[in-house]
PDB file of C-alpha atoms in Angstrom:
ATOM      1  CA  MET A   1     113.789  95.807  97.049  1.00  0.00           C
ATOM      2  CA  PRO A   2     110.928  93.658  98.357  1.00  0.00           C
ATOM      3  CA  ASN A   3     107.519  95.155  97.801  1.00  0.00           C
ATOM      4  CA  GLY A   4     104.376  93.105  97.090  1.00  0.00           C
ATOM      5  CA  ILE A   5     103.577  90.270  99.488  1.00  0.00           C
ATOM      6  CA  ALA A   6     100.815  87.636  99.526  1.00  0.00           C
ATOM      7  CA  PHE A   7     100.063  84.118 100.767  1.00  0.00           C
ATOM      8  CA  SER A   8      98.920  81.187  98.646  1.00  0.00           C
ATOM      9  CA  PRO A   9      95.255  80.178  99.157  1.00  0.00           C
ATOM     10  CA  ASP A  10      96.265  77.491 101.703  1.00  0.00           C
ATOM     11  CA  GLU A  11      98.778  79.872 103.367  1.00  0.00           C
ATOM     12  CA  ARG A  12     101.583  77.325 102.950  1.00  0.00           C
ATOM     13  CA  ARG A  13     103.567  79.569 100.596  1.00  0.00           C
ATOM     14  CA  LEU A  14     104.516  83.221 100.846  1.00  0.00           C
ATOM     15  CA  TYR A  15     105.194  85.244  97.698  1.00  0.00           C
ATOM     16  CA  ILE A  16     107.277  88.412  97.670  1.00  0.00           C
ATOM     17  CA  ASN A  17     108.233  90.391  94.614  1.00  0.00           C
ATOM     18  CA  ASN A  18     111.296  92.512  93.975  1.00  0.00           C
ATOM     19  CA  SER A  19     110.760  96.049  92.642  1.00  0.00           C
ATOM     20  CA  ASP A  20     114.313  96.492  91.372  1.00  0.00           C
ATOM     21  CA  ALA A  21     114.192  97.452  87.677  1.00  0.00           C
ATOM     22  CA  ASN A  22     117.385  95.439  87.103  1.00  0.00           C
ATOM     23  CA  ASN A  23     116.090  92.297  88.865  1.00  0.00           C
ATOM     24  CA  LYS A  24     112.379  91.798  88.138  1.00  0.00           C
ATOM     25  CA  ILE A  25     111.906  88.728  90.326  1.00  0.00           C
ATOM     26  CA  TRP A  26     109.070  87.029  92.209  1.00  0.00           C
ATOM     27  CA  PHE A  27     110.191  84.873  95.155  1.00  0.00           C
ATOM     28  CA  VAL A  28     108.409  82.052  96.973  1.00  0.00           C
ATOM     29  CA  TYR A  29     108.982  80.834 100.529  1.00  0.00           C
ATOM     30  CA  ASP A  30     107.531  77.720 102.121  1.00  0.00           C
ATOM     31  CA  VAL A  31     105.795  78.451 105.405  1.00  0.00           C
ATOM     32  CA  LYS A  32     106.842  75.906 108.029  1.00  0.00           C
ATOM     33  CA  PHE A  33     104.495  74.355 110.586  1.00  0.00           C
ATOM     34  CA  ASP A  34     105.798  76.718 113.296  1.00  0.00           C
ATOM     35  CA  GLY A  35     105.135  79.774 111.112  1.00  0.00           C
ATOM     36  CA  THR A  36     108.747  80.449 110.162  1.00  0.00           C
ATOM     37  CA  LEU A  37     109.834  80.618 106.545  1.00  0.00           C
ATOM     38  CA  GLY A  38     112.014  78.222 104.614  1.00  0.00           C
ATOM     39  CA  GLU A  39     114.719  79.434 102.288  1.00  0.00           C
ATOM     40  CA  GLY A  40     113.382  81.566  99.446  1.00  0.00           C
ATOM     41  CA  GLN A  41     113.502  80.478  95.832  1.00  0.00           C
ATOM     42  CA  VAL A  42     113.024  82.373  92.602  1.00  0.00           C
ATOM     43  CA  LEU A  43     109.516  81.628  91.368  1.00  0.00           C
ATOM     44  CA  TYR A  44     109.720  83.728  88.204  1.00  0.00           C
ATOM     45  CA  GLU A  45     112.179  86.213  86.709  1.00  0.00           C
ATOM     46  CA  SER A  46     111.102  88.550  83.923  1.00  0.00           C
ATOM     47  CA  LYS A  47     113.548  89.604  81.244  1.00  0.00           C
ATOM     48  CA  ASP A  48     110.866  91.746  79.569  1.00  0.00           C
ATOM     49  CA  LYS A  49     112.191  95.244  78.813  1.00  0.00           C
ATOM     50  CA  ALA A  50     108.711  96.827  78.879  1.00  0.00           C
ATOM     51  CA  ALA A  51     108.018  99.572  81.414  1.00  0.00           C
ATOM     52  CA  GLY A  52     106.997  98.471  84.899  1.00  0.00           C
ATOM     53  CA  VAL A  53     108.443  96.565  87.825  1.00  0.00           C
ATOM     54  CA  PRO A  54     106.964  93.989  90.198  1.00  0.00           C
ATOM     55  CA  ASP A  55     104.927  95.973  92.691  1.00  0.00           C
ATOM     56  CA  GLY A  56     101.335  95.292  93.764  1.00  0.00           C
ATOM     57  CA  LEU A  57     100.590  91.587  94.227  1.00  0.00           C
ATOM     58  CA  ARG A  58      97.353  89.606  94.679  1.00  0.00           C
ATOM     59  CA  ILE A  59      96.406  85.929  94.460  1.00  0.00           C
ATOM     60  CA  ASP A  60      93.364  84.287  92.866  1.00  0.00           C
ATOM     61  CA  LYS A  61      91.492  81.253  94.225  1.00  0.00           C
ATOM     62  CA  LYS A  62      93.458  78.966  91.868  1.00  0.00           C
ATOM     63  CA  GLY A  63      96.715  80.185  93.401  1.00  0.00           C
ATOM     64  CA  ASN A  64      97.845  82.311  90.462  1.00  0.00           C
ATOM     65  CA  LEU A  65      99.712  85.547  91.175  1.00  0.00           C
ATOM     66  CA  TRP A  66      98.398  88.788  89.665  1.00  0.00           C
ATOM     67  CA  SER A  67     101.121  91.392  89.921  1.00  0.00           C
ATOM     68  CA  SER A  68     102.079  94.652  88.357  1.00  0.00           C
ATOM     69  CA  GLY A  69     105.229  94.148  86.358  1.00  0.00           C
ATOM     70  CA  PRO A  70     106.760  94.678  82.939  1.00  0.00           C
ATOM     71  CA  GLY A  71     104.079  95.500  80.381  1.00  0.00           C
ATOM     72  CA  GLY A  72     101.093  95.468  82.751  1.00  0.00           C
ATOM     73  CA  ILE A  73      99.589  93.004  85.211  1.00  0.00           C
ATOM     74  CA  ASN A  74     101.601  89.782  84.995  1.00  0.00           C
ATOM     75  CA  ILE A  75      99.707  86.562  85.731  1.00  0.00           C
ATOM     76  CA  ILE A  76     102.051  83.888  87.067  1.00  0.00           C
ATOM     77  CA  SER A  77     101.089  80.293  87.911  1.00  0.00           C
ATOM     78  CA  PRO A  78     102.013  78.774  91.299  1.00  0.00           C
ATOM     79  CA  ASP A  79     104.720  76.757  89.510  1.00  0.00           C
ATOM     80  CA  GLY A  80     106.351  79.872  88.041  1.00  0.00           C
ATOM     81  CA  ARG A  81     105.012  80.040  84.473  1.00  0.00           C
ATOM     82  CA  LEU A  82     103.966  83.366  82.983  1.00  0.00           C
ATOM     83  CA  LEU A  83     100.350  82.791  81.934  1.00  0.00           C
ATOM     84  CA  GLY A  84      99.878  86.221  80.383  1.00  0.00           C
ATOM     85  CA  VAL A  85     100.085  89.981  80.766  1.00  0.00           C
ATOM     86  CA  VAL A  86      97.050  92.270  80.929  1.00  0.00           C
ATOM     87  CA  GLN A  87      98.007  95.580  79.339  1.00  0.00           C
ATOM     88  CA  PHE A  88      96.686  99.015  80.309  1.00  0.00           C
ATOM     89  CA  PRO A  89      96.985 102.525  78.822  1.00  0.00           C
ATOM     90  CA  GLU A  90      99.607 103.327  81.479  1.00  0.00           C
ATOM     91  CA  VAL A  91     101.980 101.387  83.730  1.00  0.00           C
ATOM     92  CA  PRO A  92     100.133  99.732  86.637  1.00  0.00           C
ATOM     93  CA  ALA A  93     101.382 100.151  90.190  1.00  0.00           C
ATOM     94  CA  ASN A  94      98.990  98.115  92.311  1.00  0.00           C
ATOM     95  CA  CYS A  95      95.945  95.880  92.111  1.00  0.00           C
ATOM     96  CA  GLY A  96      93.230  94.433  94.297  1.00  0.00           C
ATOM     97  CA  TRP A  97      90.154  92.219  94.041  1.00  0.00           C
ATOM     98  CA  GLY A  98      86.642  93.538  94.528  1.00  0.00           C
ATOM     99  CA  GLY A  99      83.065  93.348  93.330  1.00  0.00           C
ATOM    100  CA  ALA A 100      80.235  91.345  94.836  1.00  0.00           C
ATOM    101  CA  ASP A 101      81.619  88.063  93.458  1.00  0.00           C
ATOM    102  CA  GLY A 102      85.329  88.896  93.840  1.00  0.00           C
ATOM    103  CA  LYS A 103      85.951  88.657  90.090  1.00  0.00           C
ATOM    104  CA  THR A 104      86.717  92.319  89.464  1.00  0.00           C
ATOM    105  CA  LEU A 105      90.368  93.332  89.483  1.00  0.00           C
ATOM    106  CA  TYR A 106      90.993  96.993  90.273  1.00  0.00           C
ATOM    107  CA  VAL A 107      94.291  98.414  89.056  1.00  0.00           C
ATOM    108  CA  THR A 108      95.913 101.702  90.001  1.00  0.00           C
ATOM    109  CA  ALA A 109      98.399 103.584  87.864  1.00  0.00           C
ATOM    110  CA  ARG A 110     100.036 106.998  87.952  1.00  0.00           C
ATOM    111  CA  THR A 111      96.916 108.911  86.874  1.00  0.00           C
ATOM    112  CA  GLY A 112      94.190 106.330  86.475  1.00  0.00           C
ATOM    113  CA  LEU A 113      92.125 103.660  88.137  1.00  0.00           C
ATOM    114  CA  TYR A 114      91.085 100.697  85.992  1.00  0.00           C
ATOM    115  CA  ARG A 115      88.887  97.673  86.499  1.00  0.00           C
ATOM    116  CA  ILE A 116      88.564  94.461  84.577  1.00  0.00           C
ATOM    117  CA  ARG A 117      86.270  91.476  84.963  1.00  0.00           C
ATOM    118  CA  THR A 118      88.031  88.144  85.291  1.00  0.00           C
ATOM    119  CA  LYS A 119      86.850  84.557  85.070  1.00  0.00           C
ATOM    120  CA  VAL A 120      88.440  83.666  88.377  1.00  0.00           C
ATOM    121  CA  GLU A 121      87.695  84.889  91.883  1.00  0.00           C
ATOM    122  CA  GLY A 122      90.434  86.650  93.755  1.00  0.00           C
ATOM    123  CA  ILE A 123      91.431  86.208  97.368  1.00  0.00           C
ATOM    124  CA  ARG A 124      90.642  89.353  99.287  1.00  0.00           C
ATOM    125  CA  PRO A 125      92.591  90.385 102.398  1.00  0.00           C
TER     126      PRO A 125
END
């Protein structure tokens, strides 16, 4: 159940998350010189039982993934470590960077729209 998709800052890696509640996985694919993809690997797999599945996905300038997932917005390093989870009053569905300096993360949920200031700038499409 692929859903969120984003490139690393240098566009050499492609991240895709899986929105299956039984397999909460983020995958990574190397992008070859000719633009094709190498074989995918599991970047991170969450065993967290909290509400939420991998869905919306964005990348910051340091290459970290910001993705909806169990418990809120999961922040995952490019090497597959969970750096933290930003919690919200309801389960997030999607997220995107904005603001004049690109350091505001907007998060959508079932009934609400949230924004948080971050210390890192996000990559905007």
